[in-house]
Short mmCIF file of C-alpha atoms and ligand atoms in Angstrom, two decimals:
data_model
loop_
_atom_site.label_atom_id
_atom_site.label_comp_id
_atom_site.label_asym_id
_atom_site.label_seq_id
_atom_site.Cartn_x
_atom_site.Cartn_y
_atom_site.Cartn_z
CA UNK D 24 47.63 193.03 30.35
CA UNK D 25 45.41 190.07 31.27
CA UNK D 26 47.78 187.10 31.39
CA UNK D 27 46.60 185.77 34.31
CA UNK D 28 42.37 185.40 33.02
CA UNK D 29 44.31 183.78 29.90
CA UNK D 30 46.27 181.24 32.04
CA UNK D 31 43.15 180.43 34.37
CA UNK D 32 41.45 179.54 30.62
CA UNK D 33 44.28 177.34 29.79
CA UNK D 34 44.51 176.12 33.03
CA UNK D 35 40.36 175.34 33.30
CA UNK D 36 40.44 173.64 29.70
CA UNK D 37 43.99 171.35 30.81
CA UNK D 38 42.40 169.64 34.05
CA UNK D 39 38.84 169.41 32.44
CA UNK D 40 40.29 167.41 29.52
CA UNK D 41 42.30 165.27 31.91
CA UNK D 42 39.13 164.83 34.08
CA UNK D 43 37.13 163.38 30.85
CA UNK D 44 40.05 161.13 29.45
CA UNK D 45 38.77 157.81 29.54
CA UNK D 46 42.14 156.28 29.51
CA UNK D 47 42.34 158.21 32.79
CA UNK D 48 38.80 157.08 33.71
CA UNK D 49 40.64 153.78 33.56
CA UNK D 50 42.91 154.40 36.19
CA UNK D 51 42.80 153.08 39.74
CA UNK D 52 43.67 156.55 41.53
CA UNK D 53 40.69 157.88 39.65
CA UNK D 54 38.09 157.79 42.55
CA UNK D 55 35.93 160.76 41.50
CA UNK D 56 34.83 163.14 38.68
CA UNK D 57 32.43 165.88 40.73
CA UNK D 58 32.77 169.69 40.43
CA UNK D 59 34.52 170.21 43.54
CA UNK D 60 37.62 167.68 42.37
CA UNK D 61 37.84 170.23 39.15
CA UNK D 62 38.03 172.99 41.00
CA UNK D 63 40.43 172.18 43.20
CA UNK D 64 42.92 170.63 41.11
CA UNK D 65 42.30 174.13 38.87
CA UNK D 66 43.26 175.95 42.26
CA UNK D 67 46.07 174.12 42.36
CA UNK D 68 47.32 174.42 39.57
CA UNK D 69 46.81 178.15 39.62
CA UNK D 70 48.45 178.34 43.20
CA UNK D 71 51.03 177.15 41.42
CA UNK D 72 51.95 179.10 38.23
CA UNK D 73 50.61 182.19 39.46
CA UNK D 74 53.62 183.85 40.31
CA UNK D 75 55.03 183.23 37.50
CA UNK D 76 53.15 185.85 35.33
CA UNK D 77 52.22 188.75 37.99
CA UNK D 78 52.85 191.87 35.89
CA UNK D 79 53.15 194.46 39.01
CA UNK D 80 56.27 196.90 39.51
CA UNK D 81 58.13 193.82 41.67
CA UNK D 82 56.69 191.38 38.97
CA UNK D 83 60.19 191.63 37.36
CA UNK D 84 61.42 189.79 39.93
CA UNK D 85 60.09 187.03 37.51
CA UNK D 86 60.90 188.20 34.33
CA UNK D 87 63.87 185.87 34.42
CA UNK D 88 61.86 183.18 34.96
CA UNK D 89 60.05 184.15 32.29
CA UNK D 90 62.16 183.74 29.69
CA UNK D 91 63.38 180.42 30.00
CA UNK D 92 59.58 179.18 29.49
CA UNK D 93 58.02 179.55 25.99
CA UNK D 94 54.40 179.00 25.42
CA UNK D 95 54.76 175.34 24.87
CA UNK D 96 56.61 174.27 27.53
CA UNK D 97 54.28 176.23 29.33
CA UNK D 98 51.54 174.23 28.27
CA UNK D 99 53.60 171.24 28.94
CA UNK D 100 54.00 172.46 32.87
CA UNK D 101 50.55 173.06 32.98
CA UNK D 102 49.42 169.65 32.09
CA UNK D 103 51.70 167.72 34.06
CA UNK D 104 50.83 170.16 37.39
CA UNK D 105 46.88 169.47 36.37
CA UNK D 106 48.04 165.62 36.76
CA UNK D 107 50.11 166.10 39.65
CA UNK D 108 47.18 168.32 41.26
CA UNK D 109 44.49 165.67 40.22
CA UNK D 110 46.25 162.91 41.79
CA UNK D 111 46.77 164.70 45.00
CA UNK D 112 42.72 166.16 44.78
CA UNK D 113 41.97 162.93 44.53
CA UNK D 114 43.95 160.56 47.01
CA UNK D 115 43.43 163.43 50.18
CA UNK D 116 39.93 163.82 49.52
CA UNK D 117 37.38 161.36 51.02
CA UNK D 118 33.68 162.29 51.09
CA UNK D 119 33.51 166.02 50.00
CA UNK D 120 31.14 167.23 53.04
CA UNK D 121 34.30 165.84 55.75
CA UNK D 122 36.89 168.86 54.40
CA UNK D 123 34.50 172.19 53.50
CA UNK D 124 36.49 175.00 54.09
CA UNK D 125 35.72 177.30 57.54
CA UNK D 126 36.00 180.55 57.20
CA UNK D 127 35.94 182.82 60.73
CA UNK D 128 33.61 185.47 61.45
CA UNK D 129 34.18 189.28 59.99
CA UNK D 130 35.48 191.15 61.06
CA UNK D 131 38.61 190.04 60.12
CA UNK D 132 42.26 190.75 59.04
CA UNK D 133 42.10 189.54 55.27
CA UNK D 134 46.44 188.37 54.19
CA UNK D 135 47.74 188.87 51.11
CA UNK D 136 49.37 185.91 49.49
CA UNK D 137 53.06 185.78 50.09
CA UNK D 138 55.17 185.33 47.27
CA UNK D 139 58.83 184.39 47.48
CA UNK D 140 61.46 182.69 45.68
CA UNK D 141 64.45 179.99 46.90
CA UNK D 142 67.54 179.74 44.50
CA UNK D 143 70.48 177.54 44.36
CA UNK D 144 72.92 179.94 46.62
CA UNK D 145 75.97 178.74 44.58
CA UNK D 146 74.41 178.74 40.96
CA UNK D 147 71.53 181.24 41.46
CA UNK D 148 68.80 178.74 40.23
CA UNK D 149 65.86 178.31 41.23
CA UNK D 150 65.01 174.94 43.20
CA UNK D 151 62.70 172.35 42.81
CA UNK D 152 61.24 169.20 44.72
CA UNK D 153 61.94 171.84 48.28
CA UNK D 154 59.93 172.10 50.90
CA UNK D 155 58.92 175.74 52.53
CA UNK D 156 57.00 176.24 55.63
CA UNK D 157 54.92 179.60 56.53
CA UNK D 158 54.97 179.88 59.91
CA UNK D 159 53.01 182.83 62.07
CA UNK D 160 54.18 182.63 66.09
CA UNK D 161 56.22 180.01 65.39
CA UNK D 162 52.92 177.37 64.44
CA UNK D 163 52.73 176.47 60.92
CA UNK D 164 50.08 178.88 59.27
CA UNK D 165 46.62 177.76 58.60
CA UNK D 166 45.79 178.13 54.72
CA UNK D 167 42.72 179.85 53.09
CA UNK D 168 41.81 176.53 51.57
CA UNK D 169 42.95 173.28 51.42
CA UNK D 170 44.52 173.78 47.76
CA UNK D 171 47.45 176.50 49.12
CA UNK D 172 48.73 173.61 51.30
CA UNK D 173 51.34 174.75 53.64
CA UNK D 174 53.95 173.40 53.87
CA UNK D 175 54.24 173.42 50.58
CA UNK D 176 56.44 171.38 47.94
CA UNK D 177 58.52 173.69 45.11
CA UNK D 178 57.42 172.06 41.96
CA UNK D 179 59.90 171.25 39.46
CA UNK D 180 57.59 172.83 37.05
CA UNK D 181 57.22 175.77 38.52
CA UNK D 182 60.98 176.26 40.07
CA UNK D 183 61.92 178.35 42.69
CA UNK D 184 58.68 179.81 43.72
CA UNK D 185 56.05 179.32 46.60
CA UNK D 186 52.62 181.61 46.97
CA UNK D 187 51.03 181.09 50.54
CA UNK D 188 47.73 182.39 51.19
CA UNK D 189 46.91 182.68 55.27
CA UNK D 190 43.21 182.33 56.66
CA UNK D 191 41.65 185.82 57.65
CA UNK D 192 42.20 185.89 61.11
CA UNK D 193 38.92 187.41 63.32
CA UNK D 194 39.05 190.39 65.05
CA UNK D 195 36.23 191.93 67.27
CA UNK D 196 36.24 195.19 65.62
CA UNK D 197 36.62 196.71 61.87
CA UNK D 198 39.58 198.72 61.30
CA UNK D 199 42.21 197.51 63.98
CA UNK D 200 45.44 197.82 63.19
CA UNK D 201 47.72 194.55 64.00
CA UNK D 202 51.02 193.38 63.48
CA UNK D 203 51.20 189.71 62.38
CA UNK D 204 54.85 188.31 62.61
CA UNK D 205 56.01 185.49 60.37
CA UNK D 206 58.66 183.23 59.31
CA UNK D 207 59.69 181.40 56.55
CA UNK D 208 61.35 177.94 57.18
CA UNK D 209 63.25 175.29 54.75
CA UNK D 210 64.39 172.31 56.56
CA UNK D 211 66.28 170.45 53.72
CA UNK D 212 68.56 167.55 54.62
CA UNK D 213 71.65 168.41 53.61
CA UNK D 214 71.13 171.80 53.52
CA UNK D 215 71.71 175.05 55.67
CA UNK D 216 68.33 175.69 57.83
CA UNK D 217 66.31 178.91 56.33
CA UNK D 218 64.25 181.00 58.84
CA UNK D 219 63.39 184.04 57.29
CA UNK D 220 61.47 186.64 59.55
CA UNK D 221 59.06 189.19 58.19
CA UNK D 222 56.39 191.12 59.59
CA UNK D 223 52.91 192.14 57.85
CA UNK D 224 50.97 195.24 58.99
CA UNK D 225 47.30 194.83 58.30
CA UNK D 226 44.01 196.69 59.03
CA UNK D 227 40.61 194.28 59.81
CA UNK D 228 37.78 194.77 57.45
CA UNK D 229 34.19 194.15 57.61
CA UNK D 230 34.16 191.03 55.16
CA UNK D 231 36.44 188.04 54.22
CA UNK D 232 38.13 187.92 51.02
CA UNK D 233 38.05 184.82 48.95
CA UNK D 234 38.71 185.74 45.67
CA UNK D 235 42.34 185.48 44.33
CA UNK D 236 43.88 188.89 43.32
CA UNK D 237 47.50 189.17 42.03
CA UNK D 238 47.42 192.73 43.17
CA UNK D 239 47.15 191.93 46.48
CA UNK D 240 50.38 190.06 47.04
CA UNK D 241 53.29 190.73 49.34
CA UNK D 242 56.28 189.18 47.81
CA UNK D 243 59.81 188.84 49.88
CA UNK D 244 62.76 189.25 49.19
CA UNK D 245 64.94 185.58 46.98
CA UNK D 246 66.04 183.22 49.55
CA UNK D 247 69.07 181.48 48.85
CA UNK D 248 69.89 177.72 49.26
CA UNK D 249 73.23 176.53 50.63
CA UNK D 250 74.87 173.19 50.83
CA UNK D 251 75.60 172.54 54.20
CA UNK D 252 79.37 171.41 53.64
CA UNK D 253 79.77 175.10 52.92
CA UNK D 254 79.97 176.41 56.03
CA UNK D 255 83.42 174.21 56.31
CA UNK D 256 84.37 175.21 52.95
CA UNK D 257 84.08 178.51 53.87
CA UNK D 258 85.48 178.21 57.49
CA UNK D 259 89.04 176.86 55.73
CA UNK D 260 88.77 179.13 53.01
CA UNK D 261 89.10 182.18 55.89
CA UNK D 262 91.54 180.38 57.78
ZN1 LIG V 1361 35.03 164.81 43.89
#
């Protein structure tokens, strides 16, 4: 099973097509055409449809998702995230050298990536346009990168799920055990607040991990999405 090298192809051959379209050459939002612009809109369009073909023993947790996508529409997602993701690349981005990426010293306390899912409480579907926070001690969480942005917007092509991806954390010495507590937050208006609590359990290692592996994810449990006139509905509904 190697969806996910397959979808990184698709996904590498989508933005670098967009990249060399002269009609988009054309455009006025099109303010550079370097490496590092490719490769970040790549990452985020991979940060984005990731979840959505992890084939581990809690993958299923996707599977429905799954099936409402065939390959074309697929496709179709793809190249309007690589647009979306280009656009954004490109109008946060000033001079390259201003926004390299720090990484701490080792040792550290490498994350996972946190995988989760908000749904429509009432009709069980996944959301779109919704913004989720990762918080860690109640601060919004610093990202690996700047393409796992947190907080971070649900797209409507990839509903219902967010991936977050935490910067190792330094540590003074290798294998340390440590307790990170965190919290996931939607503040939607007209909606119910979400704080969800969870706690990750991690030992520090001697290097930093940067590359990307599906295996290494720690997904949560589906979130679900209330209207906030609800609560009244509900409240008369007991009485
Ligand atoms: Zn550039």
């Amino acid at each position: 099973m190697n969806v996910h090298n397959l979808m990184e192809e698709y996904v590498y051959t989508g933005v670098n097509e967009l990249f060399d379209d002269p009609e988009i050459g054309k455009q006025e939002w099109f303010t550079c055409n370097c490496e590092q612009c490719r490769i970040d809109t790549i990452c985020f369009v991979l940060n984005r449809i990731q979840p959505r073909y992890i084939k581990s023993g809690r993958g299923l947790v996707y599977s429905k998702i799954e099936e409402i996508y065939d390959k074309s529409q697929i496709m179709a997602d793809i190249n309007h995230l690589a647009l979306e993701g280009m656009k954004q690349v490109l109008s946060t981005r000033r001079p390259h050298a201003e926004k390299v990426d720090t990484f701490p010293e080792a040792p550290v306390f490498n994350f996972p990536t946190i995988v989760g899912r908000i749904l429509d409480g009432q009709t069980f579907e996944p959301v779109k346009d919704i913004f989720v926070s990762l918080l860690m001690d109640s601060k919004l969480t610093e990202a690996i990168d700047c393409t796992w942005e947190n907080p971070y917007r649900i797209s409507k092509y990839t509903p219902g799920t967010f991936t977050f991806w935490p910067k190792p954390v330094s540590t003074k010495f290798e294998n340390t055990k440590k307790v990170f507590s965190f919290e996931i937050r939607v503040e939607e208006k007209g909606f119910d607040l979400i704080r969800y609590y969870f706690e990750i359990g991690l030992s520090s290692e001697s290097f930093i991990r940067t590359a990307y592996n599906a295996r290494n994810s720690f997904f949560l449990p589906d979130l679900h999405l209330f209207p906030e006139h609800d609560k009244l509905d509900y409240m008369q509904y007991c009485l």
